[in-house]
Coordinates of C-alpha atoms in Angstrom, one line a residue:
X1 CA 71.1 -13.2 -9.0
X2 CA 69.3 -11.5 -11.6
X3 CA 71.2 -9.0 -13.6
X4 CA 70.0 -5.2 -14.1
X5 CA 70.0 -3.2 -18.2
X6 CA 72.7 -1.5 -17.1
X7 CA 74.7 -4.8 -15.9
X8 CA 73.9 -4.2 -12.2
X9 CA 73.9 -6.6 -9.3
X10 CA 70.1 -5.9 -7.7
X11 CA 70.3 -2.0 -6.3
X12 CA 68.7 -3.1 -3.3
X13 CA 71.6 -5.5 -2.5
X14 CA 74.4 -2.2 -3.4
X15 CA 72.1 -0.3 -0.8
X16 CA 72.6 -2.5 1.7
X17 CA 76.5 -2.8 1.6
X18 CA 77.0 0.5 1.4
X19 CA 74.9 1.5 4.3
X20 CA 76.7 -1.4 6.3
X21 CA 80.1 -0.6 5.0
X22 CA 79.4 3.0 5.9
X23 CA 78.3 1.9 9.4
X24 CA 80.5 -0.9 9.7
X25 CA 77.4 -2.8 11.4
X26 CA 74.8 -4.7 10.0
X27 CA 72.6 -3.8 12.9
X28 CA 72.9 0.1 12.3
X29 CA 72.3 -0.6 8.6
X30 CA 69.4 -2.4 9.0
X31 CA 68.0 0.3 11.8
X32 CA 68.8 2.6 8.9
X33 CA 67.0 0.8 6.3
X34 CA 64.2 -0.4 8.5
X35 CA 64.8 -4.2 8.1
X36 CA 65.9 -7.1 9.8
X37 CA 70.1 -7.1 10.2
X38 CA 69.3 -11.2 8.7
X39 CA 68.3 -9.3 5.7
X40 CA 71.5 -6.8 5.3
X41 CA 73.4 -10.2 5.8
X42 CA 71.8 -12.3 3.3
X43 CA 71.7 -9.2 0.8
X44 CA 75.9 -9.0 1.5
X45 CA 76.1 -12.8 0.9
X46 CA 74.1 -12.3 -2.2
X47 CA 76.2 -9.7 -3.6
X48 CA 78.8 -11.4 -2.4
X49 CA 78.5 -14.2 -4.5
X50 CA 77.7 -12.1 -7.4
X51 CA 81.1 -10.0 -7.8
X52 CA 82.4 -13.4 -6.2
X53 CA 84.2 -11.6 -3.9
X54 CA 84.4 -11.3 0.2
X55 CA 83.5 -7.6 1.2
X56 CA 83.5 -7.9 4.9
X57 CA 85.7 -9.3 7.1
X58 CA 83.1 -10.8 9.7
X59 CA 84.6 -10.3 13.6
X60 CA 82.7 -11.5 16.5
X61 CA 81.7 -8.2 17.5
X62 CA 81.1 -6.7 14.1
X63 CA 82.4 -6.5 10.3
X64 CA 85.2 -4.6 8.5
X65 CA 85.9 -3.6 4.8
X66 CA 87.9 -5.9 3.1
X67 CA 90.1 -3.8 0.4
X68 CA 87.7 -4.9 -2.3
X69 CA 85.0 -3.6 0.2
X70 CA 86.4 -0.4 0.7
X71 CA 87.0 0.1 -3.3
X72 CA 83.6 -0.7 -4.0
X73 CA 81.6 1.8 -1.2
X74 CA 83.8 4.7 -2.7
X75 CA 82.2 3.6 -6.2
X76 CA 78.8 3.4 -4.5
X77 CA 79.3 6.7 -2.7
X78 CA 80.2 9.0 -5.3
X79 CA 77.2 7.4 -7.7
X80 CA 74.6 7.5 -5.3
X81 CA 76.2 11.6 -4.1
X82 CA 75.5 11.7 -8.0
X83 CA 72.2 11.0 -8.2
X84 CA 71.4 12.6 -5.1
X85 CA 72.3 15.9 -6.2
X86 CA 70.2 15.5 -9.7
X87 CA 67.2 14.6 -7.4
X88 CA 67.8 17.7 -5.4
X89 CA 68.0 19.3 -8.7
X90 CA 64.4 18.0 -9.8
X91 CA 62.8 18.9 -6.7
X92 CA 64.0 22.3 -6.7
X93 CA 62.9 22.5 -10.1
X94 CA 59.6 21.6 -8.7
X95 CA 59.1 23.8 -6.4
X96 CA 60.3 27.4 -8.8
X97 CA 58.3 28.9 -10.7
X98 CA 58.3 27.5 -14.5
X99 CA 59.6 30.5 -16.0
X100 CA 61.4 33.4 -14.6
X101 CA 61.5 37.0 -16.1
X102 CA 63.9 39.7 -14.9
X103 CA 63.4 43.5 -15.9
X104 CA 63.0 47.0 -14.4
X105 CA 60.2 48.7 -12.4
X106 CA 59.3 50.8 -15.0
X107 CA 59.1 47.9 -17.7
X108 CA 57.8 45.7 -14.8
X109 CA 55.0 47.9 -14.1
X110 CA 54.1 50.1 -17.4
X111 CA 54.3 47.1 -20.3
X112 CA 55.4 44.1 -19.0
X113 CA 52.7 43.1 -15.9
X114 CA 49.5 43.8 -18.4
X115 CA 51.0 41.5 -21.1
X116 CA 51.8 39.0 -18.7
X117 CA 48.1 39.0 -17.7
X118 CA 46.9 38.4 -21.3
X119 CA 49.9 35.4 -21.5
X120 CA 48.1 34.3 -18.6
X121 CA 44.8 33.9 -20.1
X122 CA 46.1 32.5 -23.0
X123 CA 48.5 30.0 -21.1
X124 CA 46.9 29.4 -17.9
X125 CA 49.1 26.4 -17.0
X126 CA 52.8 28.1 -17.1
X127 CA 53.4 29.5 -14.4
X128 CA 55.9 32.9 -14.5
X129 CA 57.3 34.9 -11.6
X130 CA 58.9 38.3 -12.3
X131 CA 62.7 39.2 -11.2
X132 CA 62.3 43.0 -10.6
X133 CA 65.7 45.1 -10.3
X134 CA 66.7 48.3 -11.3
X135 CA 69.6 47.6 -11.9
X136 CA 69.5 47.0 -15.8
X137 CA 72.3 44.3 -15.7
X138 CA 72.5 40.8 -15.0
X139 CA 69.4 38.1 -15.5
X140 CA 71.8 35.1 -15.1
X141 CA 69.5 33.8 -12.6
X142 CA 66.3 34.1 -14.6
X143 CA 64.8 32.6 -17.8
X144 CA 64.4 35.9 -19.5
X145 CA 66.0 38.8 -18.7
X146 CA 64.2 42.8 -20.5
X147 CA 67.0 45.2 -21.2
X148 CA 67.2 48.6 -22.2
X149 CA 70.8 48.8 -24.6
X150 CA 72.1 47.9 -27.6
X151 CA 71.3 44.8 -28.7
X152 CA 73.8 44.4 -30.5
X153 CA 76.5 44.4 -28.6
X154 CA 75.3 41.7 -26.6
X155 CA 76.0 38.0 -27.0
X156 CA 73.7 35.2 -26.9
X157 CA 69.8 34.9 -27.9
X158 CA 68.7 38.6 -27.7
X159 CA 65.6 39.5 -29.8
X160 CA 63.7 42.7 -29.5
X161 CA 60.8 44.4 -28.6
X162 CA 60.5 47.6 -28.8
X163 CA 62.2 50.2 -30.9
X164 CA 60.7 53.1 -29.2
X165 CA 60.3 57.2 -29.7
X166 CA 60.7 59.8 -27.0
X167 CA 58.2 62.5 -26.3
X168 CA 57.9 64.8 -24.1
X169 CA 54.2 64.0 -21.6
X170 CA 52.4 66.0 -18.7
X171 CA 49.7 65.8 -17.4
X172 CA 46.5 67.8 -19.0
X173 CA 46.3 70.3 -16.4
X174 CA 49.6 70.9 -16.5
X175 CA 49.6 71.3 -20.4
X176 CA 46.5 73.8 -20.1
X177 CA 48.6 75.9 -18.0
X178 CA 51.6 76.0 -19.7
X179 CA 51.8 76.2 -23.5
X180 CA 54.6 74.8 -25.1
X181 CA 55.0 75.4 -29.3
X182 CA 58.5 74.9 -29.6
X183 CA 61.7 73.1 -28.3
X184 CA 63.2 76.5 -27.1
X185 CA 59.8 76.7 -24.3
X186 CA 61.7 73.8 -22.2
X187 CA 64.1 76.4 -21.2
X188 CA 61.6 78.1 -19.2
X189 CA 59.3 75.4 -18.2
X190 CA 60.1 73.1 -14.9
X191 CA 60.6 69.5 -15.6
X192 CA 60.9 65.6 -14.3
X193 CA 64.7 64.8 -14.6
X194 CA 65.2 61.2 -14.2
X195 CA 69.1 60.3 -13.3
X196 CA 69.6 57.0 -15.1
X197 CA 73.0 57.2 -16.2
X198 CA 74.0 53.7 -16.2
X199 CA 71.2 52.3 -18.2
X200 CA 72.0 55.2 -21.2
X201 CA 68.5 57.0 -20.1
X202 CA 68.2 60.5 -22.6
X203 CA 67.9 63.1 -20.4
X204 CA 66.6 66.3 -21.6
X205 CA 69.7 68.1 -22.3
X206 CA 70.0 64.8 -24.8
X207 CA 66.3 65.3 -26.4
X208 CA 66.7 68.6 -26.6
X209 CA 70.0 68.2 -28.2
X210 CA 68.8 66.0 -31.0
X211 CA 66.7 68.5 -31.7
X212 CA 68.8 71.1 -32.6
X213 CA 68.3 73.3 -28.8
X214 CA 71.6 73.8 -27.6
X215 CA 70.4 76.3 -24.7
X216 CA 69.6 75.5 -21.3
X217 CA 67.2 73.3 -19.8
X218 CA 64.1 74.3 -17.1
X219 CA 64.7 73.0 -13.5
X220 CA 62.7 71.0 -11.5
X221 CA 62.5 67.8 -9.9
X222 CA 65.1 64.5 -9.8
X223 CA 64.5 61.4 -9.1
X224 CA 66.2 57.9 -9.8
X225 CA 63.4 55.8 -10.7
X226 CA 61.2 56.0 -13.8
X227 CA 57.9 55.0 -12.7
X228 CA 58.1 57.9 -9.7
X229 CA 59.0 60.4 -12.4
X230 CA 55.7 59.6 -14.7
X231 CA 54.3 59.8 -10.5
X232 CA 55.4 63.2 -10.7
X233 CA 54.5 64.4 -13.8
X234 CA 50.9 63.5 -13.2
X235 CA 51.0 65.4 -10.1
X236 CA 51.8 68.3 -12.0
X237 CA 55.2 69.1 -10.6
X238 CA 56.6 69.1 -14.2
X239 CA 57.0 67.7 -18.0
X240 CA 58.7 64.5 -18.1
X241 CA 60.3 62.3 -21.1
X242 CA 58.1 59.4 -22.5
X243 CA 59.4 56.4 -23.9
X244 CA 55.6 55.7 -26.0
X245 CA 56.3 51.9 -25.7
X246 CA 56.3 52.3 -22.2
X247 CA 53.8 55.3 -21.8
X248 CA 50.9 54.7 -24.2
X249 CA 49.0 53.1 -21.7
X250 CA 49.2 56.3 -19.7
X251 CA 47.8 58.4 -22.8
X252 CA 45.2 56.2 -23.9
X253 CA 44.2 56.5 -20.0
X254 CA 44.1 60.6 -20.8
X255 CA 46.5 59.9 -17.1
X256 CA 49.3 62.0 -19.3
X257 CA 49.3 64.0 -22.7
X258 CA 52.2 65.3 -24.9
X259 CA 53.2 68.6 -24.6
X260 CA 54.8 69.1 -28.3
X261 CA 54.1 67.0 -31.5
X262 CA 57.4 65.7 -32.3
X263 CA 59.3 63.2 -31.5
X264 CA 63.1 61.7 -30.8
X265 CA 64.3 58.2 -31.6
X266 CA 65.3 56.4 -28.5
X267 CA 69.3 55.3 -29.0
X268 CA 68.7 52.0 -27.1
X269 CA 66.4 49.7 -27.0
X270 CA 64.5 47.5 -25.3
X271 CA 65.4 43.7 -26.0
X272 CA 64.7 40.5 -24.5
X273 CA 67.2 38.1 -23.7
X274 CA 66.9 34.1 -23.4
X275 CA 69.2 32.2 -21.1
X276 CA 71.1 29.3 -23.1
X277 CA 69.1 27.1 -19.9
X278 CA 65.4 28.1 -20.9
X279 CA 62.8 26.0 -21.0
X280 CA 60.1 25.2 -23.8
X281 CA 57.7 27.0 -21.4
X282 CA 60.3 30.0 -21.1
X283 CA 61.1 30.1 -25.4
X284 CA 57.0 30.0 -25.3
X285 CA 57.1 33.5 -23.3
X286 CA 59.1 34.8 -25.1
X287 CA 57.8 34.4 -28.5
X288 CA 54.6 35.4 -27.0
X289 CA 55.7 38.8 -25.9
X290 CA 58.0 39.6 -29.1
X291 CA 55.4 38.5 -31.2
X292 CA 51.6 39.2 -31.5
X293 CA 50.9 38.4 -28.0
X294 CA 53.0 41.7 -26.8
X295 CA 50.5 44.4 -28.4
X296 CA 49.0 46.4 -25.6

């Protein structure tokens, strides 16, 4: 009997003891394997004579493991469970998208879906899906994962992408009607909070702040999700706080316009993050976005 690379008695002989010994027939072995129960006997006798040792004890109305048998299908099991599950691994691989990208709505929908459109044209044959959550934490299931925080108190491959500026944005009509010429005017004026607090999102008490206004802040509207808050604001139910990396797209659209020339640093930032697992096509991404390929 010819001998495998790997030292191996012919795999199609191990396939046919262990579906016997796991049957303890030929007959339902070979029903298994769609042969002849001759051919599960001869490929027993074969590897039989290989290890030169008896497997089966042969009964008149069927066969039994020998303890040599019995060691050997445990072997065979727990290889062949082994491979099975790295097959199912491949085939699940096969049917996911090649790379998977977690972020936000608001960075879903204001900078990272248009980019991914140009990545797209540029890279027509990876295919990417998007994780959306607003729930800024987690990404362990995805490829990439956007965050807004601190980069650097996180662990891992982390690179970022935007260091952004905060500005306060309405839209035009309501910035004819309502002239704003210093930070004090905010007091008065009604505005678009958005309740962020786990994610560190300024508020305008924060802005404001960092300013040098320690007064009061207008009223207005709350909501818990960033994109419905720019919603708002363009709907002129109020002045609402721009992040620019996420926003310009809006001004160049003349959708909103800032109220007051100045400007706050944003304390976090936004930051991609590579699992330790990424592909080539997924390190490709995000190169692409960090780099060049990211400018609007």
């Amino acid at each position: 009997m010819s001998q495998s690379p790997y030292e191996l008695p012919p795999l199609t002989a191990l396939a046919s003891f262990e579906a016997a010994a796991r049957h303890e027939s030929f007959k339902a072995a070979a029903q298994e394997l769609n042969v002849t129960p001759a051919a599960i006997s001869h490929q027993v006798k074969a590897l039989e004579a290989e290890l030169r040792q008896v497997l089966f004890r042969r009964h008149h109305r069927g066969v039994s493991l020998t303890e040599t048998g019995a060691y050997l299908l445990v072997a065979l099991q727990r290889g062949f469970e082994e491979m099975a599950g790295a097959v199912d691994q491949l085939r699940s691989r096969a049917t996911r998208p090649a790379v998977t990208i977690r972020a936000t709505t608001a960075v879903s929908a204001l900078w990272l879906t248009p980019r991914l459109g140009a990545f797209w044209r540029a890279h027509g044959h990876i295919t990417v899906a998007q994780n959306v959550s607003d729930l800024d934490s987690g990404g362990e299931d995805s490829d990439l994962a956007i965050h807004y925080g601190d980069m650097a108190r996180d662990s891992g491959d982390c690179r970022l992408l935007i260091h952004d500026c905060i500005k306060p944005l309405a839209s035009p009509r309501f910035a004819a009607r309502h002239a704003v010429r210093r930070v004090a005017d905010f007091e008065r004026l009604p505005l678009v909070h958005v309740d962020r607090a786990e994610t560190g999102w300024t508020s305008w008490r924060d802005w404001c702040r960092a300013l040098g206004h320690e007064g009061p802040v207008g009223g207005g509207l709350r909501v818990n999700n960033y994109v419905i808050g720019l919603q708002a604001a363009e709907d002129d139910m109020g002045a609402v706080l721009g992040w620019e990396g996420l926003t310009a797209g809006l001004e160049r659209a003349g959708r909103l316009v800032p109220l007051l020339d100045v400007s706050v640093p944003s304390p976090l930032d936004f930051y991609i993050k590579v699992s330790p697992h990424a592909s080539h096509q997924a390190h490709l991404l995000c190169d692409w976005l960090v780099g060049a390929g990211a400018a609007p």
